[in-house]
Amino acid sequence: MKEKSNYYSPGSFLFWKAYFIQMRPYLLFVSGVAGWAGMSIAYQESFNFKIYFLGFIPVFLGYGFGQALTDCFQMDTDSISAPSRPLSSGLISVKSVLITSISGLILISSILVYLNFWNALLCLLSIIGLSSYSIIKKRYWFGGPFHNAWIVALLPIMGYISILGGTSIDLSATSIKQLVILTFFSYTSFVLIGYLKDISADRETGYRTFPVLFGWNASVWVNNVFVIFSIVFCFKLVNSSIEGIIFMALASIISISGQLHAYFAKVKNESNSVFPIASSVRAFILWHIAVILAYHPEHILVTVLFYVLFEIALYFRPEKKQI
């Protein structure tokens, strides 16, 4: 590990390159599509590109700043499971990542607050949730996935009320409730199956995650429940749309294939977790694209491009064994 004096300075290009890697750019699409889905189901008399753009950029970047923030509190396990990441390898300091992440979260929050005042409360809850996630993950086996998921489930609400604008926070529509549930369970699935890649490191550092305490197969079986809930609530949202049904079916097939791969893997270790985890995040994105297309079928080209860019970013991730 590099000495403190050799950390990249926040004023240098190398710092920002390293910080960008730490953000996991391929996962920015996760928060981006969740917020976008919320924006898509909000009623508008006419499409307003400016509002959509202002709303999309903060939710897209939100995952990256949030991920870098939580990484600062998981140095013990990350140094074992992901030693090549810039923070783990000592290229950038915890202090500089903390300051950059919190500053970034405040900046993107200010944009969302500009669009709707109630986003101030939701953004504050998100930052508090992100700051406490590592403690919940380490100490409470039942809390980690759910704690992480409720934070992400705020993103559709942020997107939704950003389109409504002003000081409106009417969440009575059935569609936004169903979308929040879809986001919650599909992200819970991603988190739980994602823990499979860190079983050894989490066990060594004392993290009481579900896979550490109950094992690989139990995690896969429990995750089946989250996958089923995701499919059901996605169907409720897209059942009247041909485009939505197609993307929902594709997402569901990918998710189920990941579950089967995890269950039937002959060797239950970290190397065999990559496909199930990748399937989980692919399904998350495609389920939300299905919702977007159910309400805006004219966005088919831009959503396909969005997904292709995600696959490109995922393919070029620096550490192939980590997602």
mmCIF file of C-alpha atoms in Angstrom:
data_model
loop_
_atom_site.group_PDB
_atom_site.id
_atom_site.type_symbol
_atom_site.label_atom_id
_atom_site.label_comp_id
_atom_site.label_asym_id
_atom_site.label_seq_id
_atom_site.Cartn_x
_atom_site.Cartn_y
_atom_site.Cartn_z
ATOM 1 C CA MET A 1 0.000 0.000 0.000
ATOM 2 C CA LYS A 2 1.197 3.506 -0.855
ATOM 3 C CA GLU A 3 2.411 5.828 1.860
ATOM 4 C CA LYS A 4 0.130 8.690 2.783
ATOM 5 C CA SER A 5 2.420 11.211 1.118
ATOM 6 C CA ASN A 6 1.990 9.368 -2.177
ATOM 7 C CA TYR A 7 -1.800 9.580 -2.326
ATOM 8 C CA TYR A 8 -3.040 11.206 -5.516
ATOM 9 C CA SER A 9 -4.000 14.809 -4.856
ATOM 10 C CA PRO A 10 -7.692 15.731 -5.399
ATOM 11 C CA GLY A 11 -6.428 18.442 -7.718
ATOM 12 C CA SER A 12 -4.796 15.973 -10.090
ATOM 13 C CA PHE A 13 -6.140 14.107 -13.090
ATOM 14 C CA LEU A 14 -4.901 10.823 -11.604
ATOM 15 C CA PHE A 15 -7.093 11.325 -8.538
ATOM 16 C CA TRP A 16 -10.217 11.851 -10.611
ATOM 17 C CA LYS A 17 -9.388 8.879 -12.806
ATOM 18 C CA ALA A 18 -8.974 6.713 -9.700
ATOM 19 C CA TYR A 19 -12.097 8.157 -8.077
ATOM 20 C CA PHE A 20 -14.111 7.447 -11.230
ATOM 21 C CA ILE A 21 -13.019 3.804 -11.061
ATOM 22 C CA GLN A 22 -13.989 3.712 -7.383
ATOM 23 C CA MET A 23 -17.482 4.964 -8.335
ATOM 24 C CA ARG A 24 -18.058 1.781 -10.415
ATOM 25 C CA PRO A 25 -19.232 3.611 -13.556
ATOM 26 C CA TYR A 26 -21.005 0.503 -14.871
ATOM 27 C CA LEU A 27 -23.354 0.689 -11.857
ATOM 28 C CA LEU A 28 -24.310 4.321 -12.433
ATOM 29 C CA PHE A 29 -26.864 2.838 -14.811
ATOM 30 C CA VAL A 30 -28.592 1.203 -11.837
ATOM 31 C CA SER A 31 -29.465 4.434 -10.044
ATOM 32 C CA GLY A 32 -29.981 6.184 -13.371
ATOM 33 C CA VAL A 33 -32.632 3.777 -14.619
ATOM 34 C CA ALA A 34 -34.412 3.681 -11.235
ATOM 35 C CA GLY A 35 -34.809 7.456 -11.196
ATOM 36 C CA TRP A 36 -35.651 7.514 -14.901
ATOM 37 C CA ALA A 37 -38.467 5.013 -14.377
ATOM 38 C CA GLY A 38 -39.922 7.284 -11.715
ATOM 39 C CA MET A 39 -39.753 10.251 -14.056
ATOM 40 C CA SER A 40 -41.429 8.250 -16.813
ATOM 41 C CA ILE A 41 -44.568 7.418 -14.856
ATOM 42 C CA ALA A 42 -45.105 11.004 -13.665
ATOM 43 C CA TYR A 43 -47.835 12.711 -15.643
ATOM 44 C CA GLN A 44 -46.803 15.489 -18.035
ATOM 45 C CA GLU A 45 -48.922 17.343 -20.537
ATOM 46 C CA SER A 46 -45.885 17.430 -22.822
ATOM 47 C CA PHE A 47 -42.372 16.017 -22.685
ATOM 48 C CA ASN A 48 -39.938 18.528 -21.179
ATOM 49 C CA PHE A 49 -36.367 17.561 -22.065
ATOM 50 C CA LYS A 50 -34.815 20.156 -19.749
ATOM 51 C CA ILE A 51 -36.613 18.781 -16.682
ATOM 52 C CA TYR A 52 -35.799 15.198 -17.641
ATOM 53 C CA PHE A 53 -32.138 16.065 -18.147
ATOM 54 C CA LEU A 54 -31.869 17.945 -14.852
ATOM 55 C CA GLY A 55 -33.571 15.078 -13.060
ATOM 56 C CA PHE A 56 -31.636 12.274 -14.724
ATOM 57 C CA ILE A 57 -28.073 13.517 -14.180
ATOM 58 C CA PRO A 58 -28.280 13.585 -10.354
ATOM 59 C CA VAL A 59 -29.880 10.149 -10.052
ATOM 60 C CA PHE A 60 -27.388 8.721 -12.554
ATOM 61 C CA LEU A 61 -24.400 10.013 -10.604
ATOM 62 C CA GLY A 62 -25.969 9.198 -7.254
ATOM 63 C CA TYR A 63 -24.872 5.569 -7.243
ATOM 64 C CA GLY A 64 -21.238 6.471 -7.877
ATOM 65 C CA PHE A 65 -20.944 9.057 -5.121
ATOM 66 C CA GLY A 66 -22.872 6.811 -2.753
ATOM 67 C CA GLN A 67 -20.769 3.759 -3.540
ATOM 68 C CA ALA A 68 -17.518 5.638 -3.007
ATOM 69 C CA LEU A 69 -18.870 6.948 0.306
ATOM 70 C CA THR A 70 -19.776 3.489 1.631
ATOM 71 C CA ASP A 71 -16.421 2.116 0.468
ATOM 72 C CA CYS A 72 -14.736 4.413 2.982
ATOM 73 C CA PHE A 73 -16.374 2.417 5.783
ATOM 74 C CA GLN A 74 -15.607 -1.032 4.329
ATOM 75 C CA MET A 75 -11.857 -0.856 3.957
ATOM 76 C CA ASP A 76 -11.366 -3.980 6.067
ATOM 77 C CA THR A 77 -13.293 -6.354 3.827
ATOM 78 C CA ASP A 78 -12.558 -4.537 0.537
ATOM 79 C CA SER A 79 -8.820 -4.789 1.134
ATOM 80 C CA ILE A 80 -9.269 -8.560 0.925
ATOM 81 C CA SER A 81 -12.021 -8.989 -1.669
ATOM 82 C CA ALA A 82 -11.087 -6.030 -3.910
ATOM 83 C CA PRO A 83 -7.433 -5.122 -3.246
ATOM 84 C CA SER A 84 -6.950 -3.597 -6.690
ATOM 85 C CA ARG A 85 -9.507 -0.817 -6.245
ATOM 86 C CA PRO A 86 -7.894 2.628 -5.921
ATOM 87 C CA LEU A 87 -9.020 3.104 -2.323
ATOM 88 C CA SER A 88 -7.929 -0.367 -1.226
ATOM 89 C CA SER A 89 -4.576 -0.134 -2.985
ATOM 90 C CA GLY A 90 -3.782 3.248 -1.449
ATOM 91 C CA LEU A 91 -3.892 5.380 -4.595
ATOM 92 C CA ILE A 92 -6.425 7.733 -3.011
ATOM 93 C CA SER A 93 -7.037 8.476 0.654
ATOM 94 C CA VAL A 94 -10.172 7.792 2.677
ATOM 95 C CA LYS A 95 -10.317 11.475 3.661
ATOM 96 C CA SER A 96 -10.259 12.759 0.077
ATOM 97 C CA VAL A 97 -12.847 10.170 -1.030
ATOM 98 C CA LEU A 98 -15.116 11.073 1.886
ATOM 99 C CA ILE A 99 -14.916 14.792 1.124
ATOM 100 C CA THR A 100 -15.399 14.280 -2.617
ATOM 101 C CA SER A 101 -18.306 11.882 -2.152
ATOM 102 C CA ILE A 102 -20.179 14.038 0.354
ATOM 103 C CA SER A 103 -19.571 17.147 -1.779
ATOM 104 C CA GLY A 104 -20.828 15.296 -4.848
ATOM 105 C CA LEU A 105 -23.933 14.082 -3.036
ATOM 106 C CA ILE A 106 -24.676 17.608 -1.805
ATOM 107 C CA LEU A 107 -24.222 19.015 -5.316
ATOM 108 C CA ILE A 108 -26.545 16.542 -7.026
ATOM 109 C CA SER A 109 -29.015 16.881 -4.148
ATOM 110 C CA SER A 110 -29.180 20.633 -4.757
ATOM 111 C CA ILE A 111 -30.260 20.001 -8.348
ATOM 112 C CA LEU A 112 -33.021 17.662 -7.212
ATOM 113 C CA VAL A 113 -34.139 20.143 -4.560
ATOM 114 C CA TYR A 114 -34.320 22.806 -7.272
ATOM 115 C CA LEU A 115 -36.744 20.562 -9.150
ATOM 116 C CA ASN A 116 -38.835 19.745 -6.078
ATOM 117 C CA PHE A 117 -38.359 21.013 -2.538
ATOM 118 C CA TRP A 118 -39.322 17.644 -1.008
ATOM 119 C CA ASN A 119 -36.216 16.100 -2.532
ATOM 120 C CA ALA A 120 -34.291 17.790 0.289
ATOM 121 C CA LEU A 121 -35.793 15.323 2.751
ATOM 122 C CA LEU A 122 -35.286 12.321 0.471
ATOM 123 C CA CYS A 123 -31.674 13.257 -0.278
ATOM 124 C CA LEU A 124 -30.944 13.744 3.416
ATOM 125 C CA LEU A 125 -32.399 10.318 4.169
ATOM 126 C CA SER A 126 -30.259 8.834 1.405
ATOM 127 C CA ILE A 127 -27.039 10.314 2.751
ATOM 128 C CA ILE A 128 -27.854 9.167 6.292
ATOM 129 C CA GLY A 129 -28.684 5.713 4.965
ATOM 130 C CA LEU A 130 -25.477 5.457 2.967
ATOM 131 C CA SER A 131 -23.386 6.551 5.946
ATOM 132 C CA SER A 132 -24.915 3.880 8.196
ATOM 133 C CA TYR A 133 -25.067 1.028 5.667
ATOM 134 C CA SER A 134 -21.705 -0.553 6.485
ATOM 135 C CA ILE A 135 -22.591 -0.808 10.182
ATOM 136 C CA ILE A 136 -25.901 -2.499 9.372
ATOM 137 C CA LYS A 137 -24.233 -4.857 6.903
ATOM 138 C CA LYS A 138 -21.541 -5.897 9.369
ATOM 139 C CA ARG A 139 -23.712 -6.419 12.442
ATOM 140 C CA TYR A 140 -27.175 -7.483 11.267
ATOM 141 C CA TRP A 141 -27.476 -10.359 8.785
ATOM 142 C CA PHE A 142 -31.116 -9.535 8.050
ATOM 143 C CA GLY A 143 -30.546 -5.818 7.556
ATOM 144 C CA GLY A 144 -27.871 -5.284 4.914
ATOM 145 C CA PRO A 145 -29.814 -5.972 1.692
ATOM 146 C CA PHE A 146 -33.002 -4.291 2.937
ATOM 147 C CA HIS A 147 -31.131 -1.253 4.260
ATOM 148 C CA ASN A 148 -29.350 -0.772 0.964
ATOM 149 C CA ALA A 149 -32.529 -1.357 -1.012
ATOM 150 C CA TRP A 150 -34.665 1.255 0.744
ATOM 151 C CA ILE A 151 -32.075 3.875 -0.150
ATOM 152 C CA VAL A 152 -32.199 2.933 -3.840
ATOM 153 C CA ALA A 153 -36.010 2.728 -3.670
ATOM 154 C CA LEU A 154 -36.041 6.464 -2.923
ATOM 155 C CA LEU A 155 -34.691 7.166 -6.406
ATOM 156 C CA PRO A 156 -37.959 6.516 -8.306
ATOM 157 C CA ILE A 157 -39.707 8.828 -5.867
ATOM 158 C CA MET A 158 -37.068 11.514 -6.444
ATOM 159 C CA GLY A 159 -37.492 11.184 -10.187
ATOM 160 C CA TYR A 160 -41.268 11.142 -9.930
ATOM 161 C CA ILE A 161 -41.630 14.277 -7.812
ATOM 162 C CA SER A 162 -38.933 16.056 -9.837
ATOM 163 C CA ILE A 163 -41.231 15.839 -12.843
ATOM 164 C CA LEU A 164 -44.230 16.949 -10.765
ATOM 165 C CA GLY A 165 -42.108 19.945 -9.722
ATOM 166 C CA GLY A 166 -42.631 22.666 -7.146
ATOM 167 C CA THR A 167 -43.598 21.389 -3.707
ATOM 168 C CA SER A 168 -45.813 18.491 -4.787
ATOM 169 C CA ILE A 169 -45.247 15.112 -3.144
ATOM 170 C CA ASP A 170 -48.467 13.325 -4.079
ATOM 171 C CA LEU A 171 -47.563 9.626 -3.964
ATOM 172 C CA SER A 172 -51.133 8.319 -4.067
ATOM 173 C CA ALA A 173 -50.824 6.918 -7.592
ATOM 174 C CA THR A 174 -50.736 3.118 -7.652
ATOM 175 C CA SER A 175 -48.007 3.133 -10.288
ATOM 176 C CA ILE A 176 -45.401 4.915 -8.136
ATOM 177 C CA LYS A 177 -46.129 2.609 -5.210
ATOM 178 C CA GLN A 178 -45.680 -0.461 -7.416
ATOM 179 C CA LEU A 179 -42.491 0.960 -8.897
ATOM 180 C CA VAL A 180 -40.995 1.597 -5.459
ATOM 181 C CA ILE A 181 -41.769 -2.006 -4.501
ATOM 182 C CA LEU A 182 -40.227 -3.276 -7.757
ATOM 183 C CA THR A 183 -37.087 -1.223 -7.153
ATOM 184 C CA PHE A 184 -36.885 -2.335 -3.535
ATOM 185 C CA PHE A 185 -37.110 -6.074 -4.201
ATOM 186 C CA SER A 186 -35.052 -6.138 -7.394
ATOM 187 C CA TYR A 187 -32.262 -4.224 -5.674
ATOM 188 C CA THR A 188 -32.515 -6.384 -2.557
ATOM 189 C CA SER A 189 -31.937 -9.321 -4.904
ATOM 190 C CA PHE A 190 -28.862 -7.659 -6.382
ATOM 191 C CA VAL A 191 -27.405 -6.913 -2.944
ATOM 192 C CA LEU A 192 -28.010 -10.365 -1.476
ATOM 193 C CA ILE A 193 -26.623 -12.248 -4.469
ATOM 194 C CA GLY A 194 -23.783 -9.705 -4.573
ATOM 195 C CA TYR A 195 -22.708 -10.757 -1.096
ATOM 196 C CA LEU A 196 -21.704 -14.123 -2.560
ATOM 197 C CA LYS A 197 -18.572 -12.572 -4.052
ATOM 198 C CA ASP A 198 -17.393 -11.435 -0.618
ATOM 199 C CA ILE A 199 -18.129 -14.473 1.555
ATOM 200 C CA SER A 200 -14.489 -15.236 2.385
ATOM 201 C CA ALA A 201 -13.524 -11.611 3.024
ATOM 202 C CA ASP A 202 -16.659 -10.906 5.059
ATOM 203 C CA ARG A 203 -16.120 -14.028 7.157
ATOM 204 C CA GLU A 204 -12.494 -13.096 7.814
ATOM 205 C CA THR A 205 -13.345 -9.547 8.866
ATOM 206 C CA GLY A 206 -16.321 -10.431 11.044
ATOM 207 C CA TYR A 207 -19.191 -9.304 8.797
ATOM 208 C CA ARG A 208 -22.395 -11.120 9.749
ATOM 209 C CA THR A 209 -23.981 -11.191 6.294
ATOM 210 C CA PHE A 210 -26.655 -13.703 5.348
ATOM 211 C CA PRO A 211 -24.317 -15.804 3.130
ATOM 212 C CA VAL A 212 -21.654 -15.887 5.850
ATOM 213 C CA LEU A 213 -24.089 -17.187 8.477
ATOM 214 C CA PHE A 214 -26.413 -19.366 6.405
ATOM 215 C CA GLY A 215 -24.413 -20.290 3.331
ATOM 216 C CA TRP A 216 -24.570 -20.091 -0.442
ATOM 217 C CA ASN A 217 -27.633 -22.245 -1.166
ATOM 218 C CA ALA A 218 -29.793 -20.602 1.493
ATOM 219 C CA SER A 219 -28.959 -17.201 -0.006
ATOM 220 C CA VAL A 220 -29.976 -18.375 -3.476
ATOM 221 C CA TRP A 221 -33.275 -19.821 -2.197
ATOM 222 C CA VAL A 222 -34.171 -16.655 -0.311
ATOM 223 C CA ASN A 223 -33.256 -14.630 -3.363
ATOM 224 C CA ASN A 224 -35.834 -16.607 -5.351
ATOM 225 C CA VAL A 225 -38.504 -14.813 -3.318
ATOM 226 C CA PHE A 226 -37.113 -11.398 -4.227
ATOM 227 C CA VAL A 227 -36.956 -12.363 -7.907
ATOM 228 C CA ILE A 228 -40.594 -13.512 -7.853
ATOM 229 C CA PHE A 229 -41.726 -10.266 -6.212
ATOM 230 C CA SER A 230 -39.770 -8.290 -8.831
ATOM 231 C CA ILE A 231 -41.405 -10.148 -11.703
ATOM 232 C CA VAL A 232 -44.897 -9.772 -10.232
ATOM 233 C CA PHE A 233 -44.657 -6.027 -9.630
ATOM 234 C CA CYS A 234 -42.990 -5.377 -12.955
ATOM 235 C CA PHE A 235 -45.839 -7.230 -14.660
ATOM 236 C CA LYS A 236 -48.384 -5.123 -12.784
ATOM 237 C CA LEU A 237 -46.750 -2.001 -14.216
ATOM 238 C CA VAL A 238 -46.249 -3.112 -17.825
ATOM 239 C CA ASN A 239 -49.035 -5.637 -18.546
ATOM 240 C CA SER A 240 -50.790 -3.382 -21.073
ATOM 241 C CA SER A 241 -47.634 -2.634 -23.075
ATOM 242 C CA ILE A 242 -46.124 -4.952 -25.694
ATOM 243 C CA GLU A 243 -42.716 -3.277 -25.352
ATOM 244 C CA GLY A 244 -42.928 -3.488 -21.591
ATOM 245 C CA ILE A 245 -43.862 -7.176 -21.643
ATOM 246 C CA ILE A 246 -40.958 -8.007 -23.969
ATOM 247 C CA PHE A 247 -38.361 -6.305 -21.789
ATOM 248 C CA MET A 248 -39.925 -7.676 -18.617
ATOM 249 C CA ALA A 249 -39.737 -11.206 -20.047
ATOM 250 C CA LEU A 250 -36.108 -10.704 -21.086
ATOM 251 C CA ALA A 251 -35.189 -9.404 -17.629
ATOM 252 C CA SER A 252 -36.979 -12.294 -15.941
ATOM 253 C CA ILE A 253 -35.258 -14.918 -18.090
ATOM 254 C CA ILE A 254 -31.858 -13.378 -17.329
ATOM 255 C CA SER A 255 -32.616 -13.235 -13.607
ATOM 256 C CA ILE A 256 -33.810 -16.840 -13.460
ATOM 257 C CA SER A 257 -30.770 -18.017 -15.428
ATOM 258 C CA GLY A 258 -28.526 -16.364 -12.843
ATOM 259 C CA GLN A 259 -30.402 -18.072 -10.035
ATOM 260 C CA LEU A 260 -30.098 -21.472 -11.708
ATOM 261 C CA HIS A 261 -26.388 -20.936 -12.346
ATOM 262 C CA ALA A 262 -25.826 -20.084 -8.686
ATOM 263 C CA TYR A 263 -27.829 -23.042 -7.440
ATOM 264 C CA PHE A 264 -26.302 -25.657 -9.737
ATOM 265 C CA ALA A 265 -22.711 -24.407 -9.540
ATOM 266 C CA LYS A 266 -20.558 -27.392 -8.583
ATOM 267 C CA VAL A 267 -18.178 -25.208 -6.626
ATOM 268 C CA LYS A 268 -19.880 -22.609 -4.427
ATOM 269 C CA ASN A 269 -17.164 -19.954 -4.323
ATOM 270 C CA GLU A 270 -16.565 -16.351 -5.295
ATOM 271 C CA SER A 271 -15.448 -17.131 -8.850
ATOM 272 C CA ASN A 272 -18.827 -18.707 -9.600
ATOM 273 C CA SER A 273 -20.741 -15.692 -8.288
ATOM 274 C CA VAL A 274 -19.913 -13.397 -11.205
ATOM 275 C CA PHE A 275 -22.605 -14.661 -13.597
ATOM 276 C CA PRO A 276 -25.430 -14.631 -11.004
ATOM 277 C CA ILE A 277 -24.484 -11.115 -9.895
ATOM 278 C CA ALA A 278 -24.218 -9.859 -13.476
ATOM 279 C CA SER A 279 -27.591 -11.446 -14.233
ATOM 280 C CA SER A 280 -29.109 -9.711 -11.222
ATOM 281 C CA VAL A 281 -27.938 -6.246 -12.221
ATOM 282 C CA ARG A 282 -28.914 -6.821 -15.859
ATOM 283 C CA ALA A 283 -32.386 -7.851 -14.759
ATOM 284 C CA PHE A 284 -32.711 -4.802 -12.498
ATOM 285 C CA ILE A 285 -31.944 -2.458 -15.376
ATOM 286 C CA LEU A 286 -34.153 -4.278 -17.882
ATOM 287 C CA TRP A 287 -37.136 -4.455 -15.508
ATOM 288 C CA HIS A 288 -36.959 -0.694 -15.104
ATOM 289 C CA ILE A 289 -36.519 -0.147 -18.831
ATOM 290 C CA ALA A 290 -39.691 -2.210 -19.269
ATOM 291 C CA VAL A 291 -41.512 0.288 -17.032
ATOM 292 C CA ILE A 292 -40.111 3.259 -18.953
ATOM 293 C CA LEU A 293 -41.277 1.781 -22.256
ATOM 294 C CA ALA A 294 -44.699 0.915 -20.860
ATOM 295 C CA TYR A 295 -45.280 4.629 -20.299
ATOM 296 C CA HIS A 296 -43.122 6.010 -23.116
ATOM 297 C CA PRO A 297 -42.818 3.445 -25.959
ATOM 298 C CA GLU A 298 -41.354 6.201 -28.135
ATOM 299 C CA HIS A 299 -38.200 6.020 -25.988
ATOM 300 C CA ILE A 300 -37.289 2.576 -27.329
ATOM 301 C CA LEU A 301 -34.137 3.728 -29.137
ATOM 302 C CA VAL A 302 -32.719 5.747 -26.262
ATOM 303 C CA THR A 303 -33.407 2.962 -23.747
ATOM 304 C CA VAL A 304 -31.714 0.386 -25.983
ATOM 305 C CA LEU A 305 -28.732 2.726 -26.350
ATOM 306 C CA PHE A 306 -28.705 3.192 -22.568
ATOM 307 C CA TYR A 307 -28.576 -0.562 -22.063
ATOM 308 C CA VAL A 308 -25.846 -1.052 -24.661
ATOM 309 C CA LEU A 309 -23.730 1.606 -22.934
ATOM 310 C CA PHE A 310 -24.245 -0.244 -19.659
ATOM 311 C CA GLU A 311 -23.000 -3.496 -21.194
ATOM 312 C CA ILE A 312 -19.955 -1.710 -22.621
ATOM 313 C CA ALA A 313 -19.158 -0.165 -19.239
ATOM 314 C CA LEU A 314 -19.649 -3.534 -17.532
ATOM 315 C CA TYR A 315 -17.384 -5.285 -20.037
ATOM 316 C CA PHE A 316 -14.543 -2.808 -19.540
ATOM 317 C CA ARG A 317 -14.648 -2.823 -15.723
ATOM 318 C CA PRO A 318 -11.079 -3.070 -14.346
ATOM 319 C CA GLU A 319 -11.672 -6.076 -12.082
ATOM 320 C CA LYS A 320 -13.569 -8.829 -13.909
ATOM 321 C CA LYS A 321 -14.292 -10.781 -10.710
ATOM 322 C CA GLN A 322 -15.987 -7.803 -9.050
ATOM 323 C CA ILE A 323 -19.336 -6.215 -9.899
#
